PDB file of C-alpha atoms in Angstrom:
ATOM      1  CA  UNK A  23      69.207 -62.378  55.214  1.00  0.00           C
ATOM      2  CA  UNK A  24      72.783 -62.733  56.879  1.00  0.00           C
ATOM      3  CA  UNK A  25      72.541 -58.888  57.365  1.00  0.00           C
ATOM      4  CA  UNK A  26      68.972 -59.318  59.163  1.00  0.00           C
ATOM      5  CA  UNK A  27      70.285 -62.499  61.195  1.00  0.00           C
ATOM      6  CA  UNK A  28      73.531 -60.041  62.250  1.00  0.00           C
ATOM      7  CA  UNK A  29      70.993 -57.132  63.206  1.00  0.00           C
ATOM      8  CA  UNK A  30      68.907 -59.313  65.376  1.00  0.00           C
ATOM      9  CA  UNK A  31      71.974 -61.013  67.519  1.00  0.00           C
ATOM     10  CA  UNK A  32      72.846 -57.212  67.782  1.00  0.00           C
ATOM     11  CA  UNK A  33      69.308 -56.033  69.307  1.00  0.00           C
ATOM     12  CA  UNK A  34      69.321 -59.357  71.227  1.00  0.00           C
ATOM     13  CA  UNK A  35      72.802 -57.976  72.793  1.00  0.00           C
ATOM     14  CA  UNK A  36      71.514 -54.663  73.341  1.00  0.00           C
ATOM     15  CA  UNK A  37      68.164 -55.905  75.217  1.00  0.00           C
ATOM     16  CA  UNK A  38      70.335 -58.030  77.642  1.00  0.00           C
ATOM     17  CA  UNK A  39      72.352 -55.200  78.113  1.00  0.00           C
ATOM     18  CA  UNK A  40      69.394 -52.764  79.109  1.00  0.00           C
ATOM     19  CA  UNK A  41      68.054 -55.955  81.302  1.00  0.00           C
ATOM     20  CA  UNK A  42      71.015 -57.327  82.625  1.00  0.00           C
ATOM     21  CA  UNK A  43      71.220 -58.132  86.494  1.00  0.00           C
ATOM     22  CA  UNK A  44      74.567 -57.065  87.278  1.00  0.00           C
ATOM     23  CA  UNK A  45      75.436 -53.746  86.046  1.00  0.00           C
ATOM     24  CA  UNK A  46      79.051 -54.122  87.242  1.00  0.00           C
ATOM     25  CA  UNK A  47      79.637 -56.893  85.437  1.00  0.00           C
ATOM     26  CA  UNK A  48      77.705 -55.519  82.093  1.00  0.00           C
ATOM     27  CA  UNK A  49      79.754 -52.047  82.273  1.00  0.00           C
ATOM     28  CA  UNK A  50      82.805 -54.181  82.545  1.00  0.00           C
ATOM     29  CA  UNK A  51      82.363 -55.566  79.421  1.00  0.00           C
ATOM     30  CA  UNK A  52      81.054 -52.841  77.574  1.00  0.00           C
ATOM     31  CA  UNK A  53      84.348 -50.941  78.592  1.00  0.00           C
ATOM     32  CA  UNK A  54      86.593 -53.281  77.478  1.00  0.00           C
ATOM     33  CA  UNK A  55      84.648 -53.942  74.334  1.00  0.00           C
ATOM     34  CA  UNK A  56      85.097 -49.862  73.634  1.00  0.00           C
ATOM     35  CA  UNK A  57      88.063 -49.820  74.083  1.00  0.00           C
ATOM     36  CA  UNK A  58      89.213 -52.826  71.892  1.00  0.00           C
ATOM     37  CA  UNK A  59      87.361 -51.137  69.442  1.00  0.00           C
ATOM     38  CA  UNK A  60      89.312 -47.527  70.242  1.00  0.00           C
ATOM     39  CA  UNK A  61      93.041 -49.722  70.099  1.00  0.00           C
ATOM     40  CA  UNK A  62      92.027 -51.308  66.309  1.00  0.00           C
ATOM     41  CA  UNK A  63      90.597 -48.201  65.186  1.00  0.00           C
ATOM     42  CA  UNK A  64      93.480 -45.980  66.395  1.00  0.00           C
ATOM     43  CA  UNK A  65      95.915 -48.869  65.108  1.00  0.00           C
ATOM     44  CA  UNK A  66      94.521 -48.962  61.483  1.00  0.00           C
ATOM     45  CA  UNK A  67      94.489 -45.162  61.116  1.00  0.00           C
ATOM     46  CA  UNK A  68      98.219 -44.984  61.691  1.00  0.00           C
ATOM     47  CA  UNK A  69      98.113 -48.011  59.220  1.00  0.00           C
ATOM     48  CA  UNK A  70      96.386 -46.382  57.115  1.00  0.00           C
ATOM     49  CA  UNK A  71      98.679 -42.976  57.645  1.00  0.00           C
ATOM     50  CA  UNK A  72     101.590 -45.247  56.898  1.00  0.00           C
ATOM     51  CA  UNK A  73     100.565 -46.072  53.494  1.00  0.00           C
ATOM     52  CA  UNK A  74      99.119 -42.717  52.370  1.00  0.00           C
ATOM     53  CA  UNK A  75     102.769 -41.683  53.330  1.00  0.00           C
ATOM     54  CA  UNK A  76     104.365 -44.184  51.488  1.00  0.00           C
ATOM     55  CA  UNK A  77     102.421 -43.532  48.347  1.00  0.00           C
ATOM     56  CA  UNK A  78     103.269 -39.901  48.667  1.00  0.00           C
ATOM     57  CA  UNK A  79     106.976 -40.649  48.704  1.00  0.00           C
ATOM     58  CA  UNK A  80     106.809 -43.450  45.539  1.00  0.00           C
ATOM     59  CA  UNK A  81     104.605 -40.492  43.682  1.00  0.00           C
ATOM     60  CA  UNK A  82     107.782 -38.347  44.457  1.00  0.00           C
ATOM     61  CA  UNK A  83     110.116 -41.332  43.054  1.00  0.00           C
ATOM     62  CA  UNK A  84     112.094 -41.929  46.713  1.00  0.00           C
ATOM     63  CA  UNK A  85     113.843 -44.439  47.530  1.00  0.00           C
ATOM     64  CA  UNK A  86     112.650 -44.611  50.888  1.00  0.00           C
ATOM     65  CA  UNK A  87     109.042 -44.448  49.927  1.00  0.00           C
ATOM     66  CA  UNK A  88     110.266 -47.675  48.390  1.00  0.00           C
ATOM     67  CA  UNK A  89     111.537 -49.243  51.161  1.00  0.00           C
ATOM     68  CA  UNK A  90     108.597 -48.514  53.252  1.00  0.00           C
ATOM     69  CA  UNK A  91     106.142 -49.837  50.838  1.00  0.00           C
ATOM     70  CA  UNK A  92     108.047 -52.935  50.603  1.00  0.00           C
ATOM     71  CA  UNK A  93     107.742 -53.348  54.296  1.00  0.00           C
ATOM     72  CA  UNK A  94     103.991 -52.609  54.420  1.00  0.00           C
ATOM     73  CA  UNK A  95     103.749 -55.223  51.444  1.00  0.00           C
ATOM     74  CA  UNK A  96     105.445 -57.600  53.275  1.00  0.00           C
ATOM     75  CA  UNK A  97     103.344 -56.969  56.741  1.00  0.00           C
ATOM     76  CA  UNK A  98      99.760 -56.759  54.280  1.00  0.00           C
ATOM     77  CA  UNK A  99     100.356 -60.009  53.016  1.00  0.00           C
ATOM     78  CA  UNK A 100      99.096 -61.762  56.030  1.00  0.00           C
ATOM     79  CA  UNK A 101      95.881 -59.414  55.826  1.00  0.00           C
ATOM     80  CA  UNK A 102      93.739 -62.142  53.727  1.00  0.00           C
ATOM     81  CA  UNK A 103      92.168 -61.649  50.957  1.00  0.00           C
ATOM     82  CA  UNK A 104      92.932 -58.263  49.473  1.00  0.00           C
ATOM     83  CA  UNK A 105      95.646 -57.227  51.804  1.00  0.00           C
ATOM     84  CA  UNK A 106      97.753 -60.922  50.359  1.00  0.00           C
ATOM     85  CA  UNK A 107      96.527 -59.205  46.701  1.00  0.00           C
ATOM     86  CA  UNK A 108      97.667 -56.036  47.201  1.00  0.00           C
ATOM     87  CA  UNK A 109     100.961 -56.696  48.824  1.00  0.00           C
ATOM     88  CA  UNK A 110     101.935 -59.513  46.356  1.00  0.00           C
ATOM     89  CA  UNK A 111     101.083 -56.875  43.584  1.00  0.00           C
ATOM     90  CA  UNK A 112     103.432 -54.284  45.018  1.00  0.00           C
ATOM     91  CA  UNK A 113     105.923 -56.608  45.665  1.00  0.00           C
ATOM     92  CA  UNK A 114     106.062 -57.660  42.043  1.00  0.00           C
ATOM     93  CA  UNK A 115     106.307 -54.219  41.274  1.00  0.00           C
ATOM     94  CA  UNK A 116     108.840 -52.683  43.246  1.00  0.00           C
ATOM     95  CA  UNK A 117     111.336 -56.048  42.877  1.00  0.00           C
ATOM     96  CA  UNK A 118     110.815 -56.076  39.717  1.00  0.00           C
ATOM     97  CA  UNK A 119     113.855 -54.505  37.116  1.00  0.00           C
ATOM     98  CA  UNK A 120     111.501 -51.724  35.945  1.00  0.00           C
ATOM     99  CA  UNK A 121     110.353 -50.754  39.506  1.00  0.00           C
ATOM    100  CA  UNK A 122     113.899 -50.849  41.021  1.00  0.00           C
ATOM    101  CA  UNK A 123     114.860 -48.763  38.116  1.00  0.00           C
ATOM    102  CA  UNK A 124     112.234 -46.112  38.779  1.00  0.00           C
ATOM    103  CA  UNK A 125     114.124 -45.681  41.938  1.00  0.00           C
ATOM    104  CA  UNK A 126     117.345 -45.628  41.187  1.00  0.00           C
ATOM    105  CA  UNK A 127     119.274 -41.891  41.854  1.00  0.00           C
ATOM    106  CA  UNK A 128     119.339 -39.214  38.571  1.00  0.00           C
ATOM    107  CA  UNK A 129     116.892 -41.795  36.163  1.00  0.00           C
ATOM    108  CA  UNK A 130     114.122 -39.425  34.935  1.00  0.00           C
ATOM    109  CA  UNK A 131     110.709 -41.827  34.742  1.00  0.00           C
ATOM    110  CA  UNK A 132     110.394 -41.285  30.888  1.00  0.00           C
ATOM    111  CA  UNK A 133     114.081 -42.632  30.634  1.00  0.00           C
ATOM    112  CA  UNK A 134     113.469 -45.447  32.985  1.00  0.00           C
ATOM    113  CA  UNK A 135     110.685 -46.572  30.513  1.00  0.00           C
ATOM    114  CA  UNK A 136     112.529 -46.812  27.447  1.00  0.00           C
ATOM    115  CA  UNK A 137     113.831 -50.672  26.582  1.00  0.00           C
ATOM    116  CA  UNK A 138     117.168 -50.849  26.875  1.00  0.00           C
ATOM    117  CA  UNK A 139     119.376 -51.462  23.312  1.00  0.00           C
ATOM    118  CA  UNK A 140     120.942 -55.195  24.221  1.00  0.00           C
TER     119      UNK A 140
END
C-alpha cells in the first residue's frame, strides 16, 4: 500500500508538472531537482569506487587497503542502519589483533592464523 500511496504522490507531481502555469518556474525546479539527483549519484559511485578499491587492496593483504577501509568505516558509520553495521563490523575486524596481524609486512595469512604458543 505504501508503494501505491508513493506512486500516486508521484503521478500527482507529474500532472502538475504537465499543467503547471508557469513553465519558468516548473523548469526551474525540475533542473535543480536533476541535477541534485546527478551530484548524489555521481558522489556514491566514487563511494562506491572507493570501497571496491579498498577491498581489492585488503584481498591483496596491503596495508594501505587497510588504512583506507578504516577510513571508509569510520565515514559509513554515520550511514544508518547498515552503513553503522557494516563499518562497526570492519572496524572490529581490522583493530582487532588478528586483523592487524594480517597486515603486518612478511606474515603469510596461513601463519597469521595459527595461535600463538604463550
Amino acid at each position: 500500500m505504501l508503494a501505491g500511496v508513493s506512486l500516486l504522490l508521484l503521478s500527482v507531481g507529474a500532472l502538475a508538472i504537465l499543467l503547471g502555469p508557469d513553465g519558468s518556474a516548473v523548469a526551474f525546479a525540475a533542473g535543480l531537482t536533476a541535477t541534485a539527483f546527478a551530484l548524489m549519484g555521481a558522489v556514491a559511485l566514487v563511494w562506491g569506487g572507493a570501497h571496491v578499491w579498498a577491498s581489492v587492496l585488503l584481498r591483496r593483504r596491503r596495508q594501505a587497503g587497510r588504512v583506507l577501509t578504516l577510513g571508509l568505516a569510520l565515514v559509513n558509520l554515520l550511514m544508518l542502519p547498515f552503513g553503522t553495521a557494516l563499518g562497526a563490523y570492519a572496524l572490529w575486524i581490522l583493530l582487532a589483533n588478528d586483523g592487524r596481524r594480517l597486515f603486518e609486512l612478511g606474515v603469510h595469512p596461513a601463519v597469521a592464523s595459527r595461535p600463538q604458543a604463550s
